[in-house]
Short mmCIF file of C-alpha atoms and ligand atoms in Angstrom, two decimals:
data_model
loop_
_atom_site.label_atom_id
_atom_site.label_comp_id
_atom_site.label_asym_id
_atom_site.label_seq_id
_atom_site.Cartn_x
_atom_site.Cartn_y
_atom_site.Cartn_z
CA UNK A 1 -8.72 -35.29 13.74
CA UNK A 2 -6.59 -33.49 15.85
CA UNK A 3 -6.98 -29.55 16.67
CA UNK A 4 -3.56 -27.73 14.54
CA UNK A 5 -0.93 -27.19 17.30
CA UNK A 6 -0.92 -23.42 18.30
CA UNK A 7 2.90 -22.10 16.25
CA UNK A 8 1.12 -23.68 13.14
CA UNK A 9 -1.92 -21.89 12.94
CA UNK A 10 0.41 -18.88 13.92
CA UNK A 11 2.53 -19.30 10.92
CA UNK A 12 -0.37 -20.15 9.14
CA UNK A 13 -2.20 -17.24 9.48
CA UNK A 14 0.95 -14.78 9.40
CA UNK A 15 2.55 -16.12 5.98
CA UNK A 16 -0.98 -14.70 4.60
CA UNK A 17 -0.27 -11.47 5.64
CA UNK A 18 2.88 -10.55 4.62
CA UNK A 19 3.08 -12.86 1.30
CA UNK A 20 5.82 -11.29 0.47
CA UNK A 21 8.49 -8.47 0.99
CA UNK A 22 6.27 -6.10 -1.03
CA UNK A 23 3.51 -6.86 1.06
CA UNK A 24 5.51 -6.44 4.08
CA UNK A 25 7.09 -3.33 3.79
CA UNK A 26 3.54 -1.61 2.75
CA UNK A 27 2.47 -3.13 6.17
CA UNK A 28 4.52 -1.28 7.59
CA UNK A 29 4.61 2.17 5.75
CA UNK A 30 1.43 2.26 5.97
CA UNK A 31 1.53 1.98 10.25
CA UNK A 32 3.89 4.90 9.79
CA UNK A 33 1.51 6.88 8.16
CA UNK A 34 -0.99 6.04 11.06
CA UNK A 35 1.08 6.77 13.08
CA UNK A 36 0.79 10.43 11.47
CA UNK A 37 4.97 10.89 10.14
CA UNK A 38 5.76 12.93 7.33
CA UNK A 39 9.18 11.08 6.36
CA UNK A 40 9.17 7.06 5.80
CA UNK A 41 12.95 5.71 5.27
CA UNK A 42 12.83 2.10 2.98
CA UNK A 43 15.66 0.81 3.71
CA UNK A 44 16.64 -2.39 1.58
CA UNK A 45 19.27 -4.99 1.48
CA UNK A 46 19.92 -8.34 -0.72
CA UNK A 47 16.74 -7.67 -1.63
CA UNK A 48 15.04 -7.33 1.43
CA UNK A 49 16.13 -10.69 2.30
CA UNK A 50 19.54 -9.62 4.29
CA UNK A 51 17.33 -6.66 5.96
CA UNK A 52 14.41 -4.62 5.23
CA UNK A 53 13.80 -1.47 7.76
CA UNK A 54 11.63 1.42 7.67
CA UNK A 55 12.02 3.86 9.41
CA UNK A 56 9.00 7.47 10.42
CA UNK A 57 8.81 10.19 11.67
CA UNK A 58 5.36 9.39 13.34
CA UNK A 59 4.04 10.13 16.93
CA UNK A 60 5.85 6.09 18.81
CA UNK A 61 5.11 3.44 21.00
CA UNK A 62 4.12 4.56 23.95
CA UNK A 63 6.35 2.47 27.02
CA UNK A 64 2.99 1.46 28.38
CA UNK A 65 1.81 -0.36 24.55
CA UNK A 66 5.29 -1.62 23.72
CA UNK A 67 4.52 -5.37 25.80
CA UNK A 68 1.83 -5.66 22.89
CA UNK A 69 2.82 -3.31 20.28
CA UNK A 70 3.91 -7.15 17.82
CA UNK A 71 1.27 -9.12 20.38
CA UNK A 72 -1.79 -10.95 17.83
CA UNK A 73 -4.58 -8.85 17.75
CA UNK A 74 -3.37 -6.10 20.12
CA UNK A 75 -3.78 -2.14 18.08
CA UNK A 76 -4.01 1.11 19.01
CA UNK A 77 -7.18 1.62 16.94
CA UNK A 78 -10.41 0.25 16.95
CA UNK A 79 -12.29 -0.89 19.74
CA UNK A 80 -14.01 -3.83 18.76
CA UNK A 81 -15.90 -4.50 14.42
CA UNK A 82 -18.75 -1.73 14.33
CA UNK A 83 -15.29 1.16 14.81
CA UNK A 84 -14.91 -0.36 10.71
CA UNK A 85 -17.96 1.78 10.42
CA UNK A 86 -15.48 4.56 10.97
CA UNK A 87 -12.22 3.65 10.29
CA UNK A 88 -9.69 6.47 9.34
CA UNK A 89 -6.46 4.58 9.32
CA UNK A 90 -5.07 1.31 7.34
CA UNK A 91 -4.33 -0.87 10.39
CA UNK A 92 -7.21 -2.58 12.28
CA UNK A 93 -6.45 -6.32 12.95
CA UNK A 94 -3.23 -5.48 15.23
CA UNK A 95 -1.36 -8.16 13.14
CA UNK A 96 1.07 -6.88 11.11
CA UNK A 97 3.70 -7.09 13.56
CA UNK A 98 2.81 -10.50 14.94
CA UNK A 99 2.81 -12.27 11.71
CA UNK A 100 6.00 -10.52 10.63
CA UNK A 101 7.73 -11.43 14.35
CA UNK A 102 5.97 -15.11 13.31
CA UNK A 103 8.30 -15.19 9.19
CA UNK A 104 11.91 -13.27 10.22
CA UNK A 105 13.80 -11.34 13.07
CA UNK A 106 12.30 -8.45 14.87
CA UNK A 107 13.35 -5.07 16.82
CA UNK A 108 12.12 -1.88 17.07
CA UNK A 109 13.55 1.22 17.52
CA UNK A 110 10.88 4.17 19.04
CA UNK A 111 10.77 7.09 20.77
CA UNK A 112 7.52 9.66 21.00
CA UNK A 113 7.04 13.54 21.88
CA UNK A 114 7.35 12.80 25.71
CA UNK A 115 10.27 10.12 25.97
CA UNK A 116 14.10 11.79 27.10
CA UNK A 117 15.11 9.10 24.29
CA UNK A 118 15.04 6.27 22.50
CA UNK A 119 14.66 3.07 23.40
CA UNK A 120 15.60 -0.48 20.95
CA UNK A 121 13.58 -3.60 21.48
CA UNK A 122 13.85 -6.93 20.15
CA UNK A 123 11.52 -8.99 19.62
CA UNK A 124 10.80 -12.65 19.45
CA UNK A 125 8.17 -14.76 17.65
CA UNK A 126 4.88 -14.50 19.44
CA UNK A 127 5.75 -10.87 19.30
CA UNK A 128 7.69 -10.40 22.91
CA UNK A 129 10.23 -8.26 23.89
CA UNK A 130 13.49 -10.35 24.74
CA UNK A 131 15.69 -7.08 25.57
CA UNK A 132 16.20 -3.51 25.37
CA UNK A 133 18.74 -1.07 25.12
CA UNK A 134 18.97 3.15 24.95
CA UNK A 135 19.25 4.45 21.61
CA UNK A 136 20.55 7.98 19.40
CA UNK A 137 17.10 7.35 17.00
CA UNK A 138 14.72 10.84 17.31
CA UNK A 139 11.49 10.74 17.54
CA UNK A 140 9.75 8.00 15.97
CA UNK A 141 9.43 4.15 15.05
CA UNK A 142 12.48 2.36 12.97
CA UNK A 143 11.49 -1.54 12.53
CA UNK A 144 14.17 -3.67 11.43
CA UNK A 145 13.54 -7.10 9.58
CA UNK A 146 16.38 -10.14 9.12
CA UNK A 147 16.09 -13.16 8.25
CA UNK A 148 12.92 -12.56 6.04
CA UNK A 149 11.22 -16.22 5.26
CA UNK A 150 14.00 -17.64 7.54
CA UNK A 151 10.91 -20.69 7.62
CA UNK A 152 8.67 -20.86 4.56
CA UNK A 153 11.26 -22.59 2.43
CA UNK A 154 8.76 -22.29 -0.75
CA UNK A 155 7.81 -18.92 -0.42
CA UNK A 156 12.31 -17.71 1.02
CA UNK A 157 13.12 -20.21 -2.82
CA UNK A 158 9.95 -18.44 -5.10
CA UNK A 159 12.84 -15.40 -4.71
CA UNK A 160 16.56 -16.71 -5.65
CA UNK A 161 16.49 -15.33 -9.09
CA UNK A 162 17.61 -12.48 -9.75
CA UNK A 163 14.45 -11.81 -11.78
CA UNK A 164 12.43 -12.65 -9.62
CA UNK A 165 14.44 -10.46 -7.32
CA UNK A 166 14.73 -6.83 -9.05
CA UNK A 167 10.97 -7.69 -10.13
CA UNK A 168 9.74 -7.15 -6.01
CA UNK A 169 12.39 -3.77 -5.83
CA UNK A 170 10.52 -2.64 -9.23
CA UNK A 171 7.24 -3.22 -6.96
CA UNK A 172 8.25 -1.63 -3.85
CA UNK A 173 9.03 1.02 -5.72
CA UNK A 174 5.33 1.36 -7.59
CA UNK A 175 4.42 1.25 -3.68
CA UNK A 176 5.67 3.68 -2.29
CA UNK A 177 5.25 5.92 -5.63
CA UNK A 178 1.23 5.12 -5.21
CA UNK A 179 1.75 6.37 -1.43
CA UNK A 180 3.82 9.71 -2.81
CA UNK A 181 0.69 10.60 -4.93
CA UNK A 182 -1.99 10.09 -2.54
CA UNK A 183 -0.10 11.52 0.64
CA UNK A 184 2.40 14.98 -1.07
CA UNK A 185 3.08 15.80 2.31
CA UNK A 186 4.74 13.14 2.58
CA UNK A 187 8.82 12.16 1.99
CA UNK A 188 10.11 9.54 1.24
CA UNK A 189 13.38 7.82 0.03
CA UNK A 190 13.58 4.00 -0.63
CA UNK A 191 17.73 2.62 -1.04
CA UNK A 192 18.73 -1.26 -1.70
CA UNK A 193 22.35 -1.62 -1.21
CA UNK A 194 22.67 1.67 0.00
CA UNK A 195 21.85 3.01 -3.30
CA UNK A 196 18.94 5.30 -3.87
CA UNK A 197 16.53 4.04 -5.71
CA UNK A 198 14.07 6.47 -5.99
CA UNK A 199 12.70 9.24 -3.43
CA UNK A 200 10.17 11.93 -3.22
CA UNK A 201 10.18 15.70 -1.52
CA UNK A 202 7.14 17.32 0.29
CA UNK A 203 4.81 18.85 -1.79
CA UNK A 204 2.00 20.87 -1.55
CA UNK A 205 -0.68 19.16 -3.54
CA UNK A 206 -1.77 15.53 -5.30
CA UNK A 207 -0.56 17.71 -8.66
CA UNK A 208 2.57 18.28 -7.71
CA UNK A 209 2.76 14.66 -6.38
CA UNK A 210 2.22 12.77 -9.01
CA UNK A 211 4.54 15.35 -10.95
CA UNK A 212 7.82 14.24 -8.74
CA UNK A 213 6.64 10.89 -8.74
CA UNK A 214 6.26 10.17 -13.22
CA UNK A 215 7.73 13.49 -14.54
CA UNK A 216 6.59 15.88 -16.25
CA UNK A 217 6.98 14.55 -19.40
CA UNK A 218 4.45 11.28 -18.14
CA UNK A 219 2.39 14.79 -16.28
CA UNK A 220 2.06 16.72 -18.98
CA UNK A 221 -0.23 13.86 -21.35
CA UNK A 222 -2.27 13.98 -18.40
CA UNK A 223 -5.23 16.22 -17.59
CA UNK A 224 -7.43 15.74 -14.50
CA UNK A 225 -10.28 15.07 -13.27
CA UNK A 226 -13.39 15.47 -11.04
CA UNK A 227 -16.93 14.26 -10.53
CA UNK A 228 -19.47 14.50 -7.54
CA UNK A 229 -22.02 12.05 -8.00
CA UNK A 230 -25.42 13.57 -7.59
CA UNK A 231 -27.27 10.09 -6.42
CA UNK A 232 -24.25 9.17 -3.95
CA UNK A 233 -21.75 10.44 -1.20
CA UNK A 234 -19.13 9.75 -3.79
CA UNK A 235 -16.64 12.34 -5.03
CA UNK A 236 -13.75 11.06 -7.76
CA UNK A 237 -10.70 12.31 -8.98
CA UNK A 238 -7.64 12.16 -10.08
CA UNK A 239 -5.54 12.11 -13.20
CA UNK A 240 -5.85 9.96 -16.63
CA UNK A 241 -4.41 10.13 -20.18
CA UNK A 242 -5.18 13.24 -22.45
CA UNK A 243 -7.53 11.88 -25.18
CA UNK A 244 -5.35 14.32 -27.98
CA UNK A 245 -2.33 13.29 -26.59
CA UNK A 246 0.72 13.02 -28.79
CA UNK A 247 2.02 10.22 -26.96
CA UNK A 248 1.16 6.62 -27.81
CA UNK A 249 0.04 4.39 -24.35
CA UNK A 250 2.55 3.05 -24.83
CA UNK A 251 4.76 6.08 -23.82
CA UNK A 252 2.42 6.63 -20.66
CA UNK A 253 1.54 2.50 -19.82
CA UNK A 254 3.15 0.46 -17.42
CA UNK A 255 1.77 -2.60 -14.85
CA UNK A 256 2.04 -1.41 -11.38
CA UNK A 257 1.18 2.52 -12.19
CA UNK A 258 -2.28 2.37 -12.43
CA UNK A 259 -2.93 3.82 -8.48
CA UNK A 260 -6.46 3.53 -7.89
CA UNK A 261 -7.35 4.31 -3.91
CA UNK A 262 -10.34 3.70 -1.73
CA UNK A 263 -10.90 7.08 1.02
CA UNK A 264 -7.06 6.54 0.78
CA UNK A 265 -6.29 3.41 0.38
CA UNK A 266 -4.71 1.84 -2.54
CA UNK A 267 -6.69 -1.19 -3.70
CA UNK A 268 -6.70 -3.70 -6.74
CA UNK A 269 -9.92 -3.09 -8.09
CA UNK A 270 -10.99 -5.25 -10.97
CA UNK A 271 -13.60 -3.73 -12.86
CA UNK A 272 -12.79 -0.04 -12.37
CA UNK A 273 -8.69 -0.76 -13.74
CA UNK A 274 -10.71 -2.92 -16.80
CA UNK A 275 -13.11 -0.30 -17.63
CA UNK A 276 -10.66 2.68 -17.54
CA UNK A 277 -8.65 -0.17 -19.49
CA UNK A 278 -10.83 -0.47 -22.13
CA UNK A 279 -11.28 2.93 -22.98
CA UNK A 280 -8.05 3.99 -23.24
CA UNK A 281 -6.98 0.97 -24.93
CA UNK A 282 -9.96 2.04 -27.58
CA UNK A 283 -9.32 5.07 -27.68
CA UNK A 284 -5.11 4.91 -28.58
CA UNK A 285 -5.71 1.43 -29.64
CA UNK A 286 -2.47 0.34 -29.11
CA UNK A 287 -2.07 -3.21 -28.25
CA UNK A 288 -4.88 -4.36 -26.04
CA UNK A 289 -3.37 -7.20 -23.97
CA UNK A 290 -0.14 -5.13 -23.93
CA UNK A 291 -1.06 -2.10 -22.35
CA UNK A 292 -1.47 -0.44 -19.06
CA UNK A 293 -2.65 2.79 -18.65
CA UNK A 294 -1.15 5.61 -16.58
CA UNK A 295 -3.49 6.98 -14.10
CA UNK A 296 -4.64 8.08 -11.00
CA UNK A 297 -7.73 7.67 -9.99
CA UNK A 298 -9.35 8.66 -5.77
CA UNK A 299 -12.22 8.02 -4.82
CA UNK A 300 -14.04 9.27 -1.38
CA UNK A 301 -16.86 7.38 -0.39
CA UNK A 302 -18.13 6.99 3.50
CA UNK A 303 -16.26 4.46 5.38
CA UNK A 304 -19.89 2.99 6.38
CA UNK A 305 -20.14 2.18 3.32
CA UNK A 306 -17.03 -0.03 2.18
CA UNK A 307 -15.85 -3.31 3.43
CA UNK A 308 -12.11 -2.92 4.08
CA UNK A 309 -11.09 -6.28 6.03
CA UNK A 310 -12.08 -9.19 2.61
CA UNK A 311 -8.16 -10.00 1.88
CA UNK A 312 -5.76 -10.78 4.69
CA UNK A 313 -3.57 -7.57 3.01
CA UNK A 314 -5.99 -5.89 3.02
CA UNK A 315 -5.17 -4.80 -0.51
CA UNK A 316 -9.43 -5.99 -1.58
CA UNK A 317 -12.02 -3.87 -0.78
CA UNK A 318 -16.40 -4.70 -1.48
CA UNK A 319 -17.40 -0.93 -1.17
CA UNK A 320 -21.86 -1.19 -0.82
CA UNK A 321 -22.50 1.15 -3.43
CA UNK A 322 -20.58 -0.64 -6.58
CA UNK A 323 -22.43 0.01 -9.39
CA UNK A 324 -23.15 3.46 -8.72
CA UNK A 325 -19.14 4.47 -8.55
CA UNK A 326 -18.74 2.12 -11.83
CA UNK A 327 -21.36 4.31 -13.65
CA UNK A 328 -19.27 7.38 -11.74
CA UNK A 329 -16.20 5.58 -13.44
CA UNK A 330 -17.09 5.73 -16.79
CA UNK A 331 -19.32 8.57 -16.58
CA UNK A 332 -15.46 10.43 -16.58
CA UNK A 333 -14.86 7.77 -19.38
CA UNK A 334 -17.23 8.55 -21.20
CA UNK A 335 -16.98 12.46 -20.64
CA UNK A 336 -13.71 12.19 -21.48
CA UNK A 337 -13.12 9.34 -24.54
CA UNK A 338 -16.56 9.95 -26.39
CA UNK A 339 -19.33 7.26 -25.30
CA UNK A 340 -16.71 4.13 -26.98
CA UNK A 341 -18.33 1.58 -25.81
CA UNK A 342 -20.72 2.37 -23.20
CA UNK A 343 -20.59 -1.60 -22.04
CA UNK A 344 -20.64 -1.38 -17.99
CA UNK A 345 -19.36 -4.48 -16.58
CA UNK A 346 -21.91 -6.43 -14.20
CA UNK A 347 -19.93 -8.88 -11.40
CA UNK A 348 -21.08 -9.24 -8.41
CA UNK A 349 -17.56 -9.44 -6.23
CA UNK A 350 -15.51 -6.98 -6.37
P1 ADP B 1 -1.75 -2.01 13.44
O1 ADP B 1 -1.54 -1.27 12.58
O2 ADP B 1 -3.36 -2.83 12.72
O3 ADP B 1 -3.17 -2.16 14.50
P2 ADP B 1 -0.12 -4.20 13.53
O4 ADP B 1 0.55 -4.85 13.96
O5 ADP B 1 0.41 -3.11 12.69
O6 ADP B 1 -1.03 -3.70 13.87
O7 ADP B 1 1.19 -2.10 14.70
C1 ADP B 1 0.11 -3.01 16.10
C2 ADP B 1 0.45 -2.08 16.52
O8 ADP B 1 1.64 -1.45 16.78
C3 ADP B 1 -0.29 -0.59 16.16
O9 ADP B 1 -2.32 -0.03 16.37
C4 ADP B 1 0.48 0.74 17.21
O10 ADP B 1 -0.14 1.19 18.22
C5 ADP B 1 2.04 0.69 17.19
N1 ADP B 1 2.87 0.37 16.16
C6 ADP B 1 3.60 0.14 15.21
N2 ADP B 1 3.62 0.95 14.31
C7 ADP B 1 4.14 1.47 14.45
C8 ADP B 1 4.77 3.16 14.01
N3 ADP B 1 4.77 3.18 13.23
N4 ADP B 1 4.40 3.91 14.68
C9 ADP B 1 3.59 4.14 15.63
N5 ADP B 1 2.75 2.73 15.88
C10 ADP B 1 3.53 2.19 15.92
MG1 MG B 2 -0.47 -1.67 10.67
#
């Protein structure tokens, strides 16, 4: 038996953190949000394979932090594992920039409020700065990625059809829409090959954000809800399809527009999704296999009751009191759609 080389270990873990174009964009956008950005531009060229660029107007990166900003396991967000108990940021492992450097070519341009001008840094595959030069960009950070998956031929091959590439653009759009909803005050522009695919201006609240993301037709068929659990510190709020709406579920259906947030984090929660789908499908009696109800649910629970470090891409979380959260979601569904199935799926994990 032999130990894997350091370079192989790096590549294996990096390719688990950055699994796709959309997961790369997600990491960069979350970094921008952690830096308190209120404006984010996402530019793709050739579906991201020629270029992915995420520009923000956030805090920027201090010159002292630049040498380690893309070195794996360096982070400005937590000091130790215990800090996850009170996590306020999307990032915490210091892995994204380092992983991207390992599977693509990366440069970072940044300026803090204290800097006189911005500087562009070119990074090598270990996340070390190899050169730097002054730049004209304003405050904030721009991460530019070329040659994505240059050393992962199978993954690159996976995107060899236009259909797959187009699906990925749609997934990036869905992702940005999700952040547009959860962060009403965020302006987003998403372009592909210089054409604007989707954009959102700053608005005052979640309702206005949903309106700008989903449009008036869809929103007129949605109903707001809010529910505070009595026995736990769990607050649910969001929008679900109106039970008496004239719209069929088909017009309110789109995979990728089922937005579930836990503590502002976009997550994949199979049980919650299943429960909402079940009630919507029975209410609107459309083809239950094909229908994906559009909805937005925000769950706020104490950060000490959530484990966000479950998967490398951070899309799954574990909740301490999952049963009571599921019961709360079902209570909301029952009061809206009536006492339909009344069954709570019980599974042990996620
Ligand atoms: P993490 O987000 O887990 O800390 P990353 O590799 O994503 O790890 O980022 C490393 C560090 O680089 C962050 O902790 C932050 O200090 C800095 N950083 C990355 N992107 C930005 C950005 N857009 N704006 C400001 N700082 C950033
Ligand atoms: Mg990060």
